[in-house]
PDB file of C-alpha atoms in Angstrom:
ATOM      1  CA  MET A 767     186.233 107.955  88.973  1.00  0.00           C
ATOM      2  CA  VAL A 768     184.178 104.145  88.007  1.00  0.00           C
ATOM      3  CA  THR A 769     185.218 101.428  90.033  1.00  0.00           C
ATOM      4  CA  ILE A 770     185.663  98.430  87.944  1.00  0.00           C
ATOM      5  CA  SER A 771     186.011  94.604  89.755  1.00  0.00           C
ATOM      6  CA  CYS A 772     185.960  91.499  88.939  1.00  0.00           C
ATOM      7  CA  SER A 773     184.587  88.331  89.632  1.00  0.00           C
ATOM      8  CA  CYS A 774     188.373  86.870  90.732  1.00  0.00           C
ATOM      9  CA  GLY A 775     188.578  90.205  92.878  1.00  0.00           C
ATOM     10  CA  VAL A 776     191.164  93.243  91.838  1.00  0.00           C
ATOM     11  CA  ALA A 777     189.430  95.750  90.982  1.00  0.00           C
ATOM     12  CA  ALA A 778     190.030  99.710  90.646  1.00  0.00           C
ATOM     13  CA  SER A 779     189.320 102.702  89.884  1.00  0.00           C
ATOM     14  CA  VAL A 780     189.811 104.361  87.053  1.00  0.00           C
ATOM     15  CA  ARG A 781     188.762 107.745  85.302  1.00  0.00           C
ATOM     16  CA  ARG A 782     187.437 106.508  81.542  1.00  0.00           C
ATOM     17  CA  HIS A 783     185.090 104.482  81.556  1.00  0.00           C
ATOM     18  CA  PRO A 784     183.091 102.219  79.099  1.00  0.00           C
ATOM     19  CA  LEU A 785     180.551 105.145  78.274  1.00  0.00           C
ATOM     20  CA  ARG A 786     183.001 107.731  78.580  1.00  0.00           C
ATOM     21  CA  ARG A 787     183.025 108.806  74.346  1.00  0.00           C
ATOM     22  CA  ALA A 788     180.173 106.547  73.559  1.00  0.00           C
ATOM     23  CA  PRO A 789     177.067 108.138  71.265  1.00  0.00           C
ATOM     24  CA  LEU A 790     174.032 108.108  72.886  1.00  0.00           C
ATOM     25  CA  ALA A 791     171.999 105.124  71.032  1.00  0.00           C
ATOM     26  CA  GLU A 792     175.562 102.769  72.148  1.00  0.00           C
ATOM     27  CA  ARG A 793     175.051 104.017  75.882  1.00  0.00           C
ATOM     28  CA  LEU A 794     170.277 103.337  76.283  1.00  0.00           C
ATOM     29  CA  ALA A 795     172.034  99.569  74.593  1.00  0.00           C
ATOM     30  CA  LEU A 796     173.339  99.236  77.340  1.00  0.00           C
ATOM     31  CA  LEU A 797     172.044 100.664  80.069  1.00  0.00           C
ATOM     32  CA  ALA A 798     168.842  98.185  78.904  1.00  0.00           C
ATOM     33  CA  ALA A 799     170.804  95.245  78.512  1.00  0.00           C
ATOM     34  CA  ALA A 800     172.755  96.202  81.938  1.00  0.00           C
ATOM     35  CA  VAL A 801     173.514  93.341  84.943  1.00  0.00           C
ATOM     36  CA  ARG A 802     170.635  96.231  87.637  1.00  0.00           C
ATOM     37  CA  VAL A 803     169.689  98.874  87.105  1.00  0.00           C
ATOM     38  CA  GLU A 804     168.329 101.109  90.933  1.00  0.00           C
ATOM     39  CA  ASP A 805     167.710 103.884  91.879  1.00  0.00           C
ATOM     40  CA  GLY A 806     170.068 106.090  89.157  1.00  0.00           C
ATOM     41  CA  PHE A 807     173.003 103.400  89.719  1.00  0.00           C
ATOM     42  CA  CYS A 808     173.685 100.341  87.292  1.00  0.00           C
ATOM     43  CA  THR A 809     175.898  97.986  87.244  1.00  0.00           C
ATOM     44  CA  VAL A 810     176.947  96.980  83.141  1.00  0.00           C
ATOM     45  CA  GLU A 811     179.074  93.585  82.352  1.00  0.00           C
ATOM     46  CA  LEU A 812     181.780  94.629  80.663  1.00  0.00           C
ATOM     47  CA  ASP A 813     184.473  92.344  77.549  1.00  0.00           C
ATOM     48  CA  GLY A 814     187.831  91.619  78.811  1.00  0.00           C
ATOM     49  CA  SER A 815     189.943  94.221  77.340  1.00  0.00           C
ATOM     50  CA  TRP A 816     188.219  95.992  80.931  1.00  0.00           C
ATOM     51  CA  HIS A 817     189.944  93.758  82.879  1.00  0.00           C
ATOM     52  CA  PRO A 818     190.763  95.856  86.507  1.00  0.00           C
ATOM     53  CA  ASP A 819     194.598  97.334  85.789  1.00  0.00           C
ATOM     54  CA  GLY A 820     195.359  95.784  83.233  1.00  0.00           C
ATOM     55  CA  GLU A 821     196.137  91.931  84.278  1.00  0.00           C
ATOM     56  CA  GLU A 822     195.251  89.102  82.105  1.00  0.00           C
ATOM     57  CA  PRO A 823     190.998  88.309  82.484  1.00  0.00           C
ATOM     58  CA  GLY A 824     191.065  84.481  83.438  1.00  0.00           C
ATOM     59  CA  LEU A 825     188.435  82.358  81.353  1.00  0.00           C
ATOM     60  CA  ASP A 826     185.519  82.413  84.457  1.00  0.00           C
ATOM     61  CA  CYS A 827     186.196  85.963  85.288  1.00  0.00           C
ATOM     62  CA  VAL A 828     183.233  88.446  85.394  1.00  0.00           C
ATOM     63  CA  VAL A 829     183.367  92.372  84.647  1.00  0.00           C
ATOM     64  CA  LEU A 830     181.514  94.588  85.826  1.00  0.00           C
ATOM     65  CA  ALA A 831     181.085  98.551  86.316  1.00  0.00           C
ATOM     66  CA  ASP A 832     179.111 100.325  89.266  1.00  0.00           C
ATOM     67  CA  LEU A 833     177.926 103.494  86.992  1.00  0.00           C
ATOM     68  CA  ASP A 834     175.371 106.228  88.954  1.00  0.00           C
ATOM     69  CA  GLU A 835     173.360 109.279  87.282  1.00  0.00           C
ATOM     70  CA  LEU A 836     176.791 111.309  87.037  1.00  0.00           C
ATOM     71  CA  ASP A 837     178.590 109.015  85.042  1.00  0.00           C
ATOM     72  CA  ALA A 838     176.383 107.618  81.984  1.00  0.00           C
ATOM     73  CA  THR A 839     175.293 110.935  81.634  1.00  0.00           C
ATOM     74  CA  GLU A 840     178.439 112.514  81.678  1.00  0.00           C
ATOM     75  CA  GLY A 841     179.740 114.373  78.290  1.00  0.00           C
ATOM     76  CA  LEU A 842     176.233 114.644  77.679  1.00  0.00           C
ATOM     77  CA  ASP A 843     174.424 117.699  75.552  1.00  0.00           C
ATOM     78  CA  PRO A 844     171.324 117.843  78.133  1.00  0.00           C
ATOM     79  CA  ARG A 845     168.487 116.663  76.678  1.00  0.00           C
ATOM     80  CA  GLU A 846     170.211 112.943  75.560  1.00  0.00           C
ATOM     81  CA  ALA A 847     171.304 113.107  79.335  1.00  0.00           C
ATOM     82  CA  THR A 848     167.882 113.143  80.850  1.00  0.00           C
ATOM     83  CA  GLN A 849     167.159 110.140  78.123  1.00  0.00           C
ATOM     84  CA  VAL A 850     169.391 108.230  80.139  1.00  0.00           C
ATOM     85  CA  ARG A 851     168.678 108.767  83.876  1.00  0.00           C
ATOM     86  CA  ALA A 852     165.053 108.217  82.686  1.00  0.00           C
ATOM     87  CA  ALA A 853     166.400 104.178  81.024  1.00  0.00           C
ATOM     88  CA  LEU A 854     168.250 104.523  85.163  1.00  0.00           C
ATOM     89  CA  THR A 855     164.656 104.879  86.423  1.00  0.00           C
ATOM     90  CA  GLY A 856     163.228 102.243  88.407  1.00  0.00           C
ATOM     91  CA  VAL A 857     164.196  98.797  88.833  1.00  0.00           C
ATOM     92  CA  ARG A 858     165.900  96.273  86.020  1.00  0.00           C
ATOM     93  CA  LEU A 859     167.713  93.112  86.377  1.00  0.00           C
ATOM     94  CA  LEU A 860     169.510  91.713  83.291  1.00  0.00           C
ATOM     95  CA  GLY A 861     166.622  93.934  81.311  1.00  0.00           C
ATOM     96  CA  ARG A 862     163.527  92.709  83.201  1.00  0.00           C
ATOM     97  CA  ASP A 863     161.761  95.084  84.736  1.00  0.00           C
ATOM     98  CA  LEU A 864     161.856  93.872  88.770  1.00  0.00           C
ATOM     99  CA  PRO A 865     158.068  94.609  90.117  1.00  0.00           C
ATOM    100  CA  GLY A 866     157.469  97.175  92.885  1.00  0.00           C
ATOM    101  CA  PRO A 867     156.891  96.131  96.472  1.00  0.00           C
ATOM    102  CA  LEU A 868     153.781  94.105  97.182  1.00  0.00           C
ATOM    103  CA  GLU A 869     151.147  93.875 100.150  1.00  0.00           C
ATOM    104  CA  VAL A 870     148.790  91.207 100.850  1.00  0.00           C
ATOM    105  CA  ASP A 871     147.691  90.447 104.480  1.00  0.00           C
ATOM    106  CA  GLY A 872     149.917  92.259 106.517  1.00  0.00           C
ATOM    107  CA  LEU A 873     152.113  90.711 103.969  1.00  0.00           C
ATOM    108  CA  ARG A 874     155.365  93.162 102.277  1.00  0.00           C
ATOM    109  CA  LEU A 875     157.578  91.796 100.041  1.00  0.00           C
ATOM    110  CA  HIS A 876     159.864  93.854  98.196  1.00  0.00           C
ATOM    111  CA  VAL A 877     162.543  92.575  95.392  1.00  0.00           C
ATOM    112  CA  ARG A 878     165.410  94.310  94.282  1.00  0.00           C
ATOM    113  CA  PRO A 879     168.718  92.753  93.067  1.00  0.00           C
ATOM    114  CA  ALA A 880     171.568  91.657  94.604  1.00  0.00           C
ATOM    115  CA  TRP A 881     175.251  93.343  94.184  1.00  0.00           C
ATOM    116  CA  GLU A 882     177.110  89.834  93.583  1.00  0.00           C
ATOM    117  CA  TYR A 883     178.477  88.922  90.164  1.00  0.00           C
ATOM    118  CA  ALA A 884     176.203  86.722  88.970  1.00  0.00           C
ATOM    119  CA  PRO A 885     172.891  87.863  88.152  1.00  0.00           C
ATOM    120  CA  ALA A 886     170.458  87.471  91.840  1.00  0.00           C
ATOM    121  CA  LEU A 887     167.464  89.132  93.862  1.00  0.00           C
ATOM    122  CA  VAL A 888     166.775  89.876  96.990  1.00  0.00           C
ATOM    123  CA  VAL A 889     163.582  89.438  98.608  1.00  0.00           C
ATOM    124  CA  SER A 890     162.690  91.610 101.066  1.00  0.00           C
ATOM    125  CA  VAL A 891     159.841  90.130 103.650  1.00  0.00           C
ATOM    126  CA  ASP A 892     158.238  91.759 106.288  1.00  0.00           C
ATOM    127  CA  ASP A 893     155.129  91.610 108.215  1.00  0.00           C
ATOM    128  CA  ALA A 894     153.356  93.919 111.096  1.00  0.00           C
ATOM    129  CA  GLN A 895     155.743  92.661 113.290  1.00  0.00           C
ATOM    130  CA  GLY A 896     159.150  93.710 111.307  1.00  0.00           C
ATOM    131  CA  PRO A 897     161.542  91.908 109.215  1.00  0.00           C
ATOM    132  CA  VAL A 898     161.026  88.197 108.761  1.00  0.00           C
ATOM    133  CA  VAL A 899     163.835  87.329 105.767  1.00  0.00           C
ATOM    134  CA  GLU A 900     166.064  88.545 103.810  1.00  0.00           C
ATOM    135  CA  LEU A 901     165.765  85.676 100.844  1.00  0.00           C
ATOM    136  CA  LEU A 902     168.465  85.615  97.937  1.00  0.00           C
ATOM    137  CA  ALA A 903     167.171  84.085  94.743  1.00  0.00           C
ATOM    138  CA  ALA A 904     167.520  83.651  91.201  1.00  0.00           C
ATOM    139  CA  PRO A 905     166.255  86.005  88.777  1.00  0.00           C
ATOM    140  CA  ASP A 906     164.310  83.694  86.869  1.00  0.00           C
ATOM    141  CA  GLU A 907     162.697  83.163  89.937  1.00  0.00           C
ATOM    142  CA  VAL A 908     160.958  86.535  91.205  1.00  0.00           C
ATOM    143  CA  ASP A 909     157.488  84.730  90.055  1.00  0.00           C
ATOM    144  CA  LEU A 910     157.788  82.367  93.676  1.00  0.00           C
ATOM    145  CA  LEU A 911     156.230  85.910  95.600  1.00  0.00           C
ATOM    146  CA  PRO A 912     152.188  84.108  95.267  1.00  0.00           C
ATOM    147  CA  ALA A 913     154.432  80.937  96.761  1.00  0.00           C
ATOM    148  CA  LEU A 914     156.074  83.497  99.723  1.00  0.00           C
ATOM    149  CA  VAL A 915     152.874  85.035 100.573  1.00  0.00           C
ATOM    150  CA  GLU A 916     151.024  81.832 100.743  1.00  0.00           C
ATOM    151  CA  LEU A 917     153.364  80.199 103.240  1.00  0.00           C
ATOM    152  CA  HIS A 918     153.523  82.463 105.013  1.00  0.00           C
ATOM    153  CA  ARG A 919     149.880  81.811 105.867  1.00  0.00           C
ATOM    154  CA  THR A 920     150.188  78.558 106.455  1.00  0.00           C
ATOM    155  CA  GLY A 921     152.707  78.414 108.836  1.00  0.00           C
ATOM    156  CA  GLY A 922     153.856  82.274 109.397  1.00  0.00           C
ATOM    157  CA  ARG A 923     156.863  83.298 110.083  1.00  0.00           C
ATOM    158  CA  SER A 924     158.524  80.287 111.473  1.00  0.00           C
ATOM    159  CA  ALA A 925     157.864  78.219 107.503  1.00  0.00           C
ATOM    160  CA  LEU A 926     159.497  81.357 106.284  1.00  0.00           C
ATOM    161  CA  HIS A 927     162.706  81.530 108.354  1.00  0.00           C
ATOM    162  CA  ARG A 928     162.723  77.171 107.860  1.00  0.00           C
ATOM    163  CA  LEU A 929     163.221  78.148 103.982  1.00  0.00           C
ATOM    164  CA  ALA A 930     166.122  80.357 104.166  1.00  0.00           C
ATOM    165  CA  ARG A 931     167.558  78.442 106.292  1.00  0.00           C
ATOM    166  CA  ALA A 932     167.310  76.143 103.323  1.00  0.00           C
ATOM    167  CA  SER A 933     167.632  77.771 100.774  1.00  0.00           C
ATOM    168  CA  TRP A 934     170.635  79.265 101.786  1.00  0.00           C
ATOM    169  CA  HIS A 935     172.427  75.805 102.230  1.00  0.00           C
ATOM    170  CA  ARG A 936     171.226  74.573  98.537  1.00  0.00           C
ATOM    171  CA  GLY A 937     170.685  76.933  97.050  1.00  0.00           C
ATOM    172  CA  ARG A 938     167.764  77.360  94.604  1.00  0.00           C
ATOM    173  CA  LEU A 939     164.757  79.242  95.506  1.00  0.00           C
ATOM    174  CA  ARG A 940     162.337  77.696  93.660  1.00  0.00           C
ATOM    175  CA  GLU A 941     163.008  73.873  94.677  1.00  0.00           C
ATOM    176  CA  HIS A 942     161.953  74.533  98.104  1.00  0.00           C
ATOM    177  CA  LEU A 943     159.035  75.630  97.718  1.00  0.00           C
ATOM    178  CA  VAL A 944     157.550  73.496  95.651  1.00  0.00           C
ATOM    179  CA  VAL A 945     159.065  70.578  97.926  1.00  0.00           C
ATOM    180  CA  ARG A 946     156.915  72.805 100.690  1.00  0.00           C
ATOM    181  CA  ALA A 947     154.119  72.966  98.157  1.00  0.00           C
ATOM    182  CA  HIS A 948     154.054  69.220  97.914  1.00  0.00           C
ATOM    183  CA  ALA A 949     154.408  67.683 101.516  1.00  0.00           C
ATOM    184  CA  ALA A 950     151.628  69.593 102.471  1.00  0.00           C
ATOM    185  CA  ALA A 951     149.624  68.375  99.849  1.00  0.00           C
TER     186      ALA A 951
END
């Protein structure tokens, strides 16, 4: 069973799915452009014809299908299935590889795709005392990891907590880091 859901709140589990009879090249292309891939699971965006429960999609609808390795390889021979499994390794968002865990000066940052309808990142920050914060960031904000390390170095855990509150309430993590950097200069 594949879960197909829409940002409008309609969800359904259906037996057919977007890869069921697709040839290998089409499957690999769909996985390369997936909204998110993480540890053998992926989410692909589908066109409006896949809208759950046969309802007509609205203009703002985003239809997603969550697939695992078994769904993605269904109907393939073993050699082809191996290629699809390889395409499901690593961590990607919108086709871009995300960095592995980063450890600097006792601070550990881990980036993974968020389970949102709009593509987003979750940045988990831990230090020697344990978890510090989880920040929701835009896909283009993955390059901010060094700025988070510097903020922790200069302001400690409390600075990251303040940043998390500000960016959660007003969005765009980058804007809040830039404001803090200018204030500190």
